PDB file of C-alpha atoms in Angstrom:
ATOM      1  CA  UNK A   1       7.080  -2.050  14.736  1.00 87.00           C
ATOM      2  CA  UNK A   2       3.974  -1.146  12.948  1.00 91.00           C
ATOM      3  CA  UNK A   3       6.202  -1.010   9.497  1.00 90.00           C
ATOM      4  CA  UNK A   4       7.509  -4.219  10.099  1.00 91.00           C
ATOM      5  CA  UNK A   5       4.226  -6.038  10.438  1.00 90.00           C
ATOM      6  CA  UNK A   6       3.294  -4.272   7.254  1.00 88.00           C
ATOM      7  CA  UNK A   7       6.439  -4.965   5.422  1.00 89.00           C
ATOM      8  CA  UNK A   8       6.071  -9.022   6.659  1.00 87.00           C
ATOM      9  CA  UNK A   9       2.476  -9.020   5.224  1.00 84.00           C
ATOM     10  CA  UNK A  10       3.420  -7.294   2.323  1.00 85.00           C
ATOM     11  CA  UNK A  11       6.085 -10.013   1.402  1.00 86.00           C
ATOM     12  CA  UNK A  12       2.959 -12.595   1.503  1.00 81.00           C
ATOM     13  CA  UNK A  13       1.848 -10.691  -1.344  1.00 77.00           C
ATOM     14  CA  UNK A  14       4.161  -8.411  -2.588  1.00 77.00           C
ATOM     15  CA  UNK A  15       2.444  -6.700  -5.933  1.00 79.00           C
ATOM     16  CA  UNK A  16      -0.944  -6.594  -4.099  1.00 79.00           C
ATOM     17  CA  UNK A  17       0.018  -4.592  -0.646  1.00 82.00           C
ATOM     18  CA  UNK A  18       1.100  -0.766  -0.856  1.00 86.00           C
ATOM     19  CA  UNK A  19       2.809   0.583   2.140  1.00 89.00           C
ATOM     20  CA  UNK A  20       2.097   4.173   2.893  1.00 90.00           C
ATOM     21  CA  UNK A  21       1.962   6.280   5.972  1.00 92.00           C
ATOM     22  CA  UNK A  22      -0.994   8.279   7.160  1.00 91.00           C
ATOM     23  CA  UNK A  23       1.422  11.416   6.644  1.00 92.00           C
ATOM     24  CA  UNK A  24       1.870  10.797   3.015  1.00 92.00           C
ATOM     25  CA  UNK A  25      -2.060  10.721   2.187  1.00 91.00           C
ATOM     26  CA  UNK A  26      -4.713  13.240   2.013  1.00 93.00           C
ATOM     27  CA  UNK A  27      -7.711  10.896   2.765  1.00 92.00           C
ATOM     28  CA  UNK A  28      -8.424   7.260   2.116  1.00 91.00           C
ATOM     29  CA  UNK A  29      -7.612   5.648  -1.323  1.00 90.00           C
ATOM     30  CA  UNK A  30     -11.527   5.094  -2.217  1.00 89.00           C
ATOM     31  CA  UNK A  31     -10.836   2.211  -5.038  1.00 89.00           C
ATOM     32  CA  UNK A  32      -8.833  -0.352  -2.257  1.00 89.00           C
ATOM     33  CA  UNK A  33      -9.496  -1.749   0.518  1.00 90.00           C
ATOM     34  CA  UNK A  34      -6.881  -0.417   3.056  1.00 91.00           C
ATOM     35  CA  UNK A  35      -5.552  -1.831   6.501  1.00 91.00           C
ATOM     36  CA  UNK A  36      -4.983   1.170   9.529  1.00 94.00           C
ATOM     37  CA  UNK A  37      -2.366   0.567  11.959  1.00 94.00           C
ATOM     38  CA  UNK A  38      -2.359   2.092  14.964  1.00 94.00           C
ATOM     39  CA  UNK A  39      -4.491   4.104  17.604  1.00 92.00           C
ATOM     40  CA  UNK A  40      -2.588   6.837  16.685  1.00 92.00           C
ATOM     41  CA  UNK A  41      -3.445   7.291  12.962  1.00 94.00           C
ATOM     42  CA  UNK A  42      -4.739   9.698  11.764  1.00 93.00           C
ATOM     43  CA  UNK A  43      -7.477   7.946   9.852  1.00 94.00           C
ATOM     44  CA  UNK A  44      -8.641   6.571  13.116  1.00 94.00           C
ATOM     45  CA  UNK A  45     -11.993   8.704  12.497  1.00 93.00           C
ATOM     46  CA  UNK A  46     -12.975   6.757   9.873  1.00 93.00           C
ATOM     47  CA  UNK A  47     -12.918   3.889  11.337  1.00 94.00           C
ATOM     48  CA  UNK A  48     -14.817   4.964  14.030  1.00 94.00           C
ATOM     49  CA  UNK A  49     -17.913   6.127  12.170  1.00 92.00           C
ATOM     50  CA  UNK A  50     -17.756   2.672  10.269  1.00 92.00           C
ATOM     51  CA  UNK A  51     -17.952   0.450  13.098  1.00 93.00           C
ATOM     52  CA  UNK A  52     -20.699   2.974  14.145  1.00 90.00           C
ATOM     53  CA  UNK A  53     -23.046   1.254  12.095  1.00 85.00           C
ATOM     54  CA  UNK A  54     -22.459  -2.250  13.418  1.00 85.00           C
ATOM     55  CA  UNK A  55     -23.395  -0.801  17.116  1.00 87.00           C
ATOM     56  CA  UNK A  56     -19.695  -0.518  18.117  1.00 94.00           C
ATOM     57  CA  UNK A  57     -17.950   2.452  19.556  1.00 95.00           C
ATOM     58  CA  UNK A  58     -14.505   3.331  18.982  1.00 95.00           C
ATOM     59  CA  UNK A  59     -12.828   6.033  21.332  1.00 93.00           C
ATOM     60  CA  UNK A  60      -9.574   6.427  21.871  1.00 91.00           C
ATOM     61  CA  UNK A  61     -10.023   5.092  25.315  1.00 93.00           C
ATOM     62  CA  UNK A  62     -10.626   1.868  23.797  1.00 94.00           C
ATOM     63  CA  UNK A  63     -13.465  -0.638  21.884  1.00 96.00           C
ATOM     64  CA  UNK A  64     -17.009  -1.171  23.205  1.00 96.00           C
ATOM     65  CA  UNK A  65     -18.651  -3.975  21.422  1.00 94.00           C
ATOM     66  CA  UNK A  66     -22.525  -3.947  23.450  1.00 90.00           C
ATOM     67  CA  UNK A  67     -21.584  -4.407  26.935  1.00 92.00           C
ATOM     68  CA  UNK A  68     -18.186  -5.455  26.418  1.00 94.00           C
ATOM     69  CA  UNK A  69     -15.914  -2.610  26.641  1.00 96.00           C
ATOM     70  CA  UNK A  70     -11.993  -3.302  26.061  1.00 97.00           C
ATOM     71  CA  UNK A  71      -9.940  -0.225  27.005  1.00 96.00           C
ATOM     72  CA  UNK A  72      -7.066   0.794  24.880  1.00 94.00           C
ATOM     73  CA  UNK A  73      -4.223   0.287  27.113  1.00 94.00           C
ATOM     74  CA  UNK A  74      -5.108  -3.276  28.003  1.00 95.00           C
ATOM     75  CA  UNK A  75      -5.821  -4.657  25.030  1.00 96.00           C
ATOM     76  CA  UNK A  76      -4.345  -4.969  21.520  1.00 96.00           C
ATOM     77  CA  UNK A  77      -7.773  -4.748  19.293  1.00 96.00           C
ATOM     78  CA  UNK A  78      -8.334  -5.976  15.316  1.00 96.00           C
ATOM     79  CA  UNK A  79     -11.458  -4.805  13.659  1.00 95.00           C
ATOM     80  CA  UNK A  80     -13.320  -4.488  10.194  1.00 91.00           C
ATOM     81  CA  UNK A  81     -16.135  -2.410   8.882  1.00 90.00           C
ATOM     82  CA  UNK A  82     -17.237  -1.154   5.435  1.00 88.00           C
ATOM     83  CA  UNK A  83     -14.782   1.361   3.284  1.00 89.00           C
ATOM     84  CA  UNK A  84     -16.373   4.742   4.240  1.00 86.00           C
ATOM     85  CA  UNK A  85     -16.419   5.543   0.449  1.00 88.00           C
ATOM     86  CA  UNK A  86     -17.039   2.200  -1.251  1.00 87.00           C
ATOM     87  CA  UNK A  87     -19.259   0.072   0.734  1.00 83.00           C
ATOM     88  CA  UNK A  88     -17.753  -3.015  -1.966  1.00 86.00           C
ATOM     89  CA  UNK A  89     -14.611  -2.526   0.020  1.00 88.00           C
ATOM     90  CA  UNK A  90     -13.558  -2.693   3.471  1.00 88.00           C
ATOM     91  CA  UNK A  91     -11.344  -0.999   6.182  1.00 91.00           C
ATOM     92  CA  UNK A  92      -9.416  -2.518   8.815  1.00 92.00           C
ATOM     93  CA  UNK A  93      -8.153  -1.429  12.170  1.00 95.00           C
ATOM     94  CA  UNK A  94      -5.260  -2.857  14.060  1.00 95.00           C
ATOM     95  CA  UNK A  95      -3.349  -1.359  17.233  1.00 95.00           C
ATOM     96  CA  UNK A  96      -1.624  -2.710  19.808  1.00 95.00           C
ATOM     97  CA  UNK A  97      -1.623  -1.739  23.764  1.00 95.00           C
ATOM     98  CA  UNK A  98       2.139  -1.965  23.640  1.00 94.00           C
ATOM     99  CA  UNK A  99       4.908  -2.116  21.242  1.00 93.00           C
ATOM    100  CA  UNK A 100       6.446  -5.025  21.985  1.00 94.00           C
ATOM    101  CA  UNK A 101       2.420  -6.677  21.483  1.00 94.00           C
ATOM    102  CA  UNK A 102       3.134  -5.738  17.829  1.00 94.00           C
ATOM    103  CA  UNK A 103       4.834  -8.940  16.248  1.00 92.00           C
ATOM    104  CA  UNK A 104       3.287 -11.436  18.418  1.00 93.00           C
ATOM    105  CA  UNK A 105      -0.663  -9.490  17.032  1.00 93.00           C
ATOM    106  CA  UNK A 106       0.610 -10.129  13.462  1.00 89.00           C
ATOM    107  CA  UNK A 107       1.693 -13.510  13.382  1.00 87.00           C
ATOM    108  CA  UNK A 108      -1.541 -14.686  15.790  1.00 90.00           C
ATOM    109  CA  UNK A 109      -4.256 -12.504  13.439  1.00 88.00           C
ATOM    110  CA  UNK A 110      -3.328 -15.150  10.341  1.00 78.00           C
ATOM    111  CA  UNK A 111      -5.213 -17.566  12.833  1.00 83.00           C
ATOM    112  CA  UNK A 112      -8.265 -15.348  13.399  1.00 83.00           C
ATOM    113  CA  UNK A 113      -9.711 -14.628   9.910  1.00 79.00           C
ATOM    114  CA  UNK A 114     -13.074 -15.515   9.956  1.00 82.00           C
ATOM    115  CA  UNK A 115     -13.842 -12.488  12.826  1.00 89.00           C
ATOM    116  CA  UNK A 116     -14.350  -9.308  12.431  1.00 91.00           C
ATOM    117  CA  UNK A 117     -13.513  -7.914  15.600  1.00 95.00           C
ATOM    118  CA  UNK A 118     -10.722  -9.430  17.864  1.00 96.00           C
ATOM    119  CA  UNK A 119      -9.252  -8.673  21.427  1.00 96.00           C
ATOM    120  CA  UNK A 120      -6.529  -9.639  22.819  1.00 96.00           C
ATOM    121  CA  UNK A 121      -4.407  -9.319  26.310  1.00 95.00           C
ATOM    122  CA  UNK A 122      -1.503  -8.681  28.145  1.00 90.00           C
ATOM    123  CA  UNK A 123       2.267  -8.721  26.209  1.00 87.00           C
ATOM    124  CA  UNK A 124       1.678 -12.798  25.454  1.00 89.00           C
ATOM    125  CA  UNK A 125      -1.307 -11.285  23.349  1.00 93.00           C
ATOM    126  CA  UNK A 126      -4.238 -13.736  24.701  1.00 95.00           C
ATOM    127  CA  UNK A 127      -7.248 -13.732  22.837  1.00 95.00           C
ATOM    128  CA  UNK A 128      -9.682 -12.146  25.133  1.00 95.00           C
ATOM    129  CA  UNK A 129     -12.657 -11.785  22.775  1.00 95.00           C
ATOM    130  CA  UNK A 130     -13.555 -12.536  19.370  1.00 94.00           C
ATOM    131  CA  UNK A 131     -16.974 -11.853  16.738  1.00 92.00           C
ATOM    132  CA  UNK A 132     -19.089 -11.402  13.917  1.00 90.00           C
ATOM    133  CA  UNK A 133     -20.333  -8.262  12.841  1.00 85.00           C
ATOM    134  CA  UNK A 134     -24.193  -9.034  12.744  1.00 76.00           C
ATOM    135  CA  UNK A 135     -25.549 -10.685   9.327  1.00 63.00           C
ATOM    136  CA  UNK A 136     -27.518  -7.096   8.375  1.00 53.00           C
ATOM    137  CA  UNK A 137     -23.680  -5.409   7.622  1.00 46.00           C
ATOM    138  CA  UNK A 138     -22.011  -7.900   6.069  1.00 47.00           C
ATOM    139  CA  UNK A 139     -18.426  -6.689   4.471  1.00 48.00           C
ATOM    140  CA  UNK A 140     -15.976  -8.020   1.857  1.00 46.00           C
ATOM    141  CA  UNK A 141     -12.705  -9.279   2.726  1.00 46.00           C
ATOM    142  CA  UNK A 142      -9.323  -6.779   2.994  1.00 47.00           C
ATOM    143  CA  UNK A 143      -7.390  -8.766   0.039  1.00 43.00           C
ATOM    144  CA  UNK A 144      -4.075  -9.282   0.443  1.00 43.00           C
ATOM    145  CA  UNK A 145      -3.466 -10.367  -3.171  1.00 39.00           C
ATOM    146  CA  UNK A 146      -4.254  -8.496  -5.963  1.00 40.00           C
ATOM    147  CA  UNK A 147      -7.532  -9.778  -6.873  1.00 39.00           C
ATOM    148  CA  UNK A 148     -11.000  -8.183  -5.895  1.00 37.00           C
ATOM    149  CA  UNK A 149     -12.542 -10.008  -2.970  1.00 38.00           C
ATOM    150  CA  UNK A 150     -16.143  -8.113  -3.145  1.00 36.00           C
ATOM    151  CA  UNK A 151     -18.737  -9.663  -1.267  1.00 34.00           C
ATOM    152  CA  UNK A 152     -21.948 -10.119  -3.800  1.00 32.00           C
ATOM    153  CA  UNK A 153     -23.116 -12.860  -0.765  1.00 32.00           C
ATOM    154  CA  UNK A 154     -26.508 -12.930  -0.058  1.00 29.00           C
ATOM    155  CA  UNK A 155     -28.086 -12.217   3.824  1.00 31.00           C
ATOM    156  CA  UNK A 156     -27.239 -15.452   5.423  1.00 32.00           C
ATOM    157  CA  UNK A 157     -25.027 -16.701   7.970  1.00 34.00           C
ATOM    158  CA  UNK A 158     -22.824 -18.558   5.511  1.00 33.00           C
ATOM    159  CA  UNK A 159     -22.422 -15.315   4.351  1.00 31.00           C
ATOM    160  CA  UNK A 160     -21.609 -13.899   7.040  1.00 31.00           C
ATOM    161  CA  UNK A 161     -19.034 -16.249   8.192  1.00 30.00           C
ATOM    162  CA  UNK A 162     -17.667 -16.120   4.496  1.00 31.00           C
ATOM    163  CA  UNK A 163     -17.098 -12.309   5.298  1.00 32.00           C
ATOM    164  CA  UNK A 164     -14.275 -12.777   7.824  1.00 32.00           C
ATOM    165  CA  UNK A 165     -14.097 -10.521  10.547  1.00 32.00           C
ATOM    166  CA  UNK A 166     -15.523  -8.800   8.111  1.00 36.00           C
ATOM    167  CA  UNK A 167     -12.767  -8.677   6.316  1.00 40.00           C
ATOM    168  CA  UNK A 168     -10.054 -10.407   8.209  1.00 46.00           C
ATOM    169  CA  UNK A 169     -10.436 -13.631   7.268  1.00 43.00           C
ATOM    170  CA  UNK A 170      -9.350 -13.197   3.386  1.00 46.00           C
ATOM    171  CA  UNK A 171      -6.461 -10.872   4.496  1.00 47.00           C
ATOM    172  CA  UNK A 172      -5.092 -12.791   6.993  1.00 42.00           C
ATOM    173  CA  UNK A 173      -5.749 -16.622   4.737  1.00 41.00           C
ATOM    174  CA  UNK A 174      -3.241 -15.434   2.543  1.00 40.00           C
ATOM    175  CA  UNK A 175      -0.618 -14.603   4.975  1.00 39.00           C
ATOM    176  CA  UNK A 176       2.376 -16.867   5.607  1.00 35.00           C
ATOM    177  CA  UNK A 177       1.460 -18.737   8.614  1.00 33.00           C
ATOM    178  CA  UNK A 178       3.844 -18.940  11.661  1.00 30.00           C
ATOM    179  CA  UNK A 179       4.245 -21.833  13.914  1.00 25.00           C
TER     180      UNK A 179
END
């Protein structure tokens, strides 16, 4: 499911987006931004350490954003941080409590750009919980097309809402849209 999701995002932008599995790399591209699907990938760790500097926990029992905690097997979770090697580019997260979440998550993120984390519940995939990271760490957008989307924005909160989810917002504006 997790191919397919890439594969439809890819066909938004189809000389932009490189498909590759977690078993085909050795560590992160550092010149690209780069999307991570699933709880179960291997770059999950890197992730982890970069929401660490917004205040967030990963685990792989789930997301804890300050007191709101959102365990892994009840919700289906979108984040964004800074690239752990280029802090010009970013890193997002997706996974999904269940497989059959999977489509529904993709076509409802291209309506939740301007966050950078999301949650969201149960198989109809409800939006339980959406942010910004704070204003101090903002991050550029995850492009989609081919062009650099690096973040030169000054500390403000325009800024910050012009750094979608972090990041999500510029990947997910150039997605096709699904009604």
């Amino acid at each position: 499911a997790w191919r397919q999701l890439a594969e439809s995002w890819q066909r938004a932008a189809p000389d932009a987006l490189h498909i590759r599995m977690d078993s085909e790399l050795t560590a992160l591209p550092a010149d690209q931004s780069v999307w991570i699907f699933g709880a179960e990938n291997r770059f999950r760790d890197n992730v982890e350490k970069a929401l660490a500097v917004s205040g967030a926990k990963l685990s792989p029992q789930g997301l804890s954003i300050g007191a709101q905690t959102f365990p892994q097997d009840q919700y289906s979770l979108a984040v964004s941080a800074r690239h752990p090697d280029n802090d010009r580019l970013t890193l997002g997260w997706v996974s999904a409590h269940s497989a059959a979440a999977i489509p529904t998550l993709g076509r409802k993120l291209t309506h939740y750009g301007r966050y950078g984390y999301l949650a969201f519940q149960g198989e109809a995939v409800n939006n339980a919980a959406k942010g910004l990271w704070p204003v101090s760490q903002p991050v550029s957008a995850v492009p989609v097309s081919g062009r650099s989307h690096t973040s030169r924005a000054t500390h403000t909160k325009a800024a910050a809402r012009a750094v979608i989810h972090g990041k999500l917002q510029r990947l997910v504006s150039r997605l096709p849209r699904y009604w």
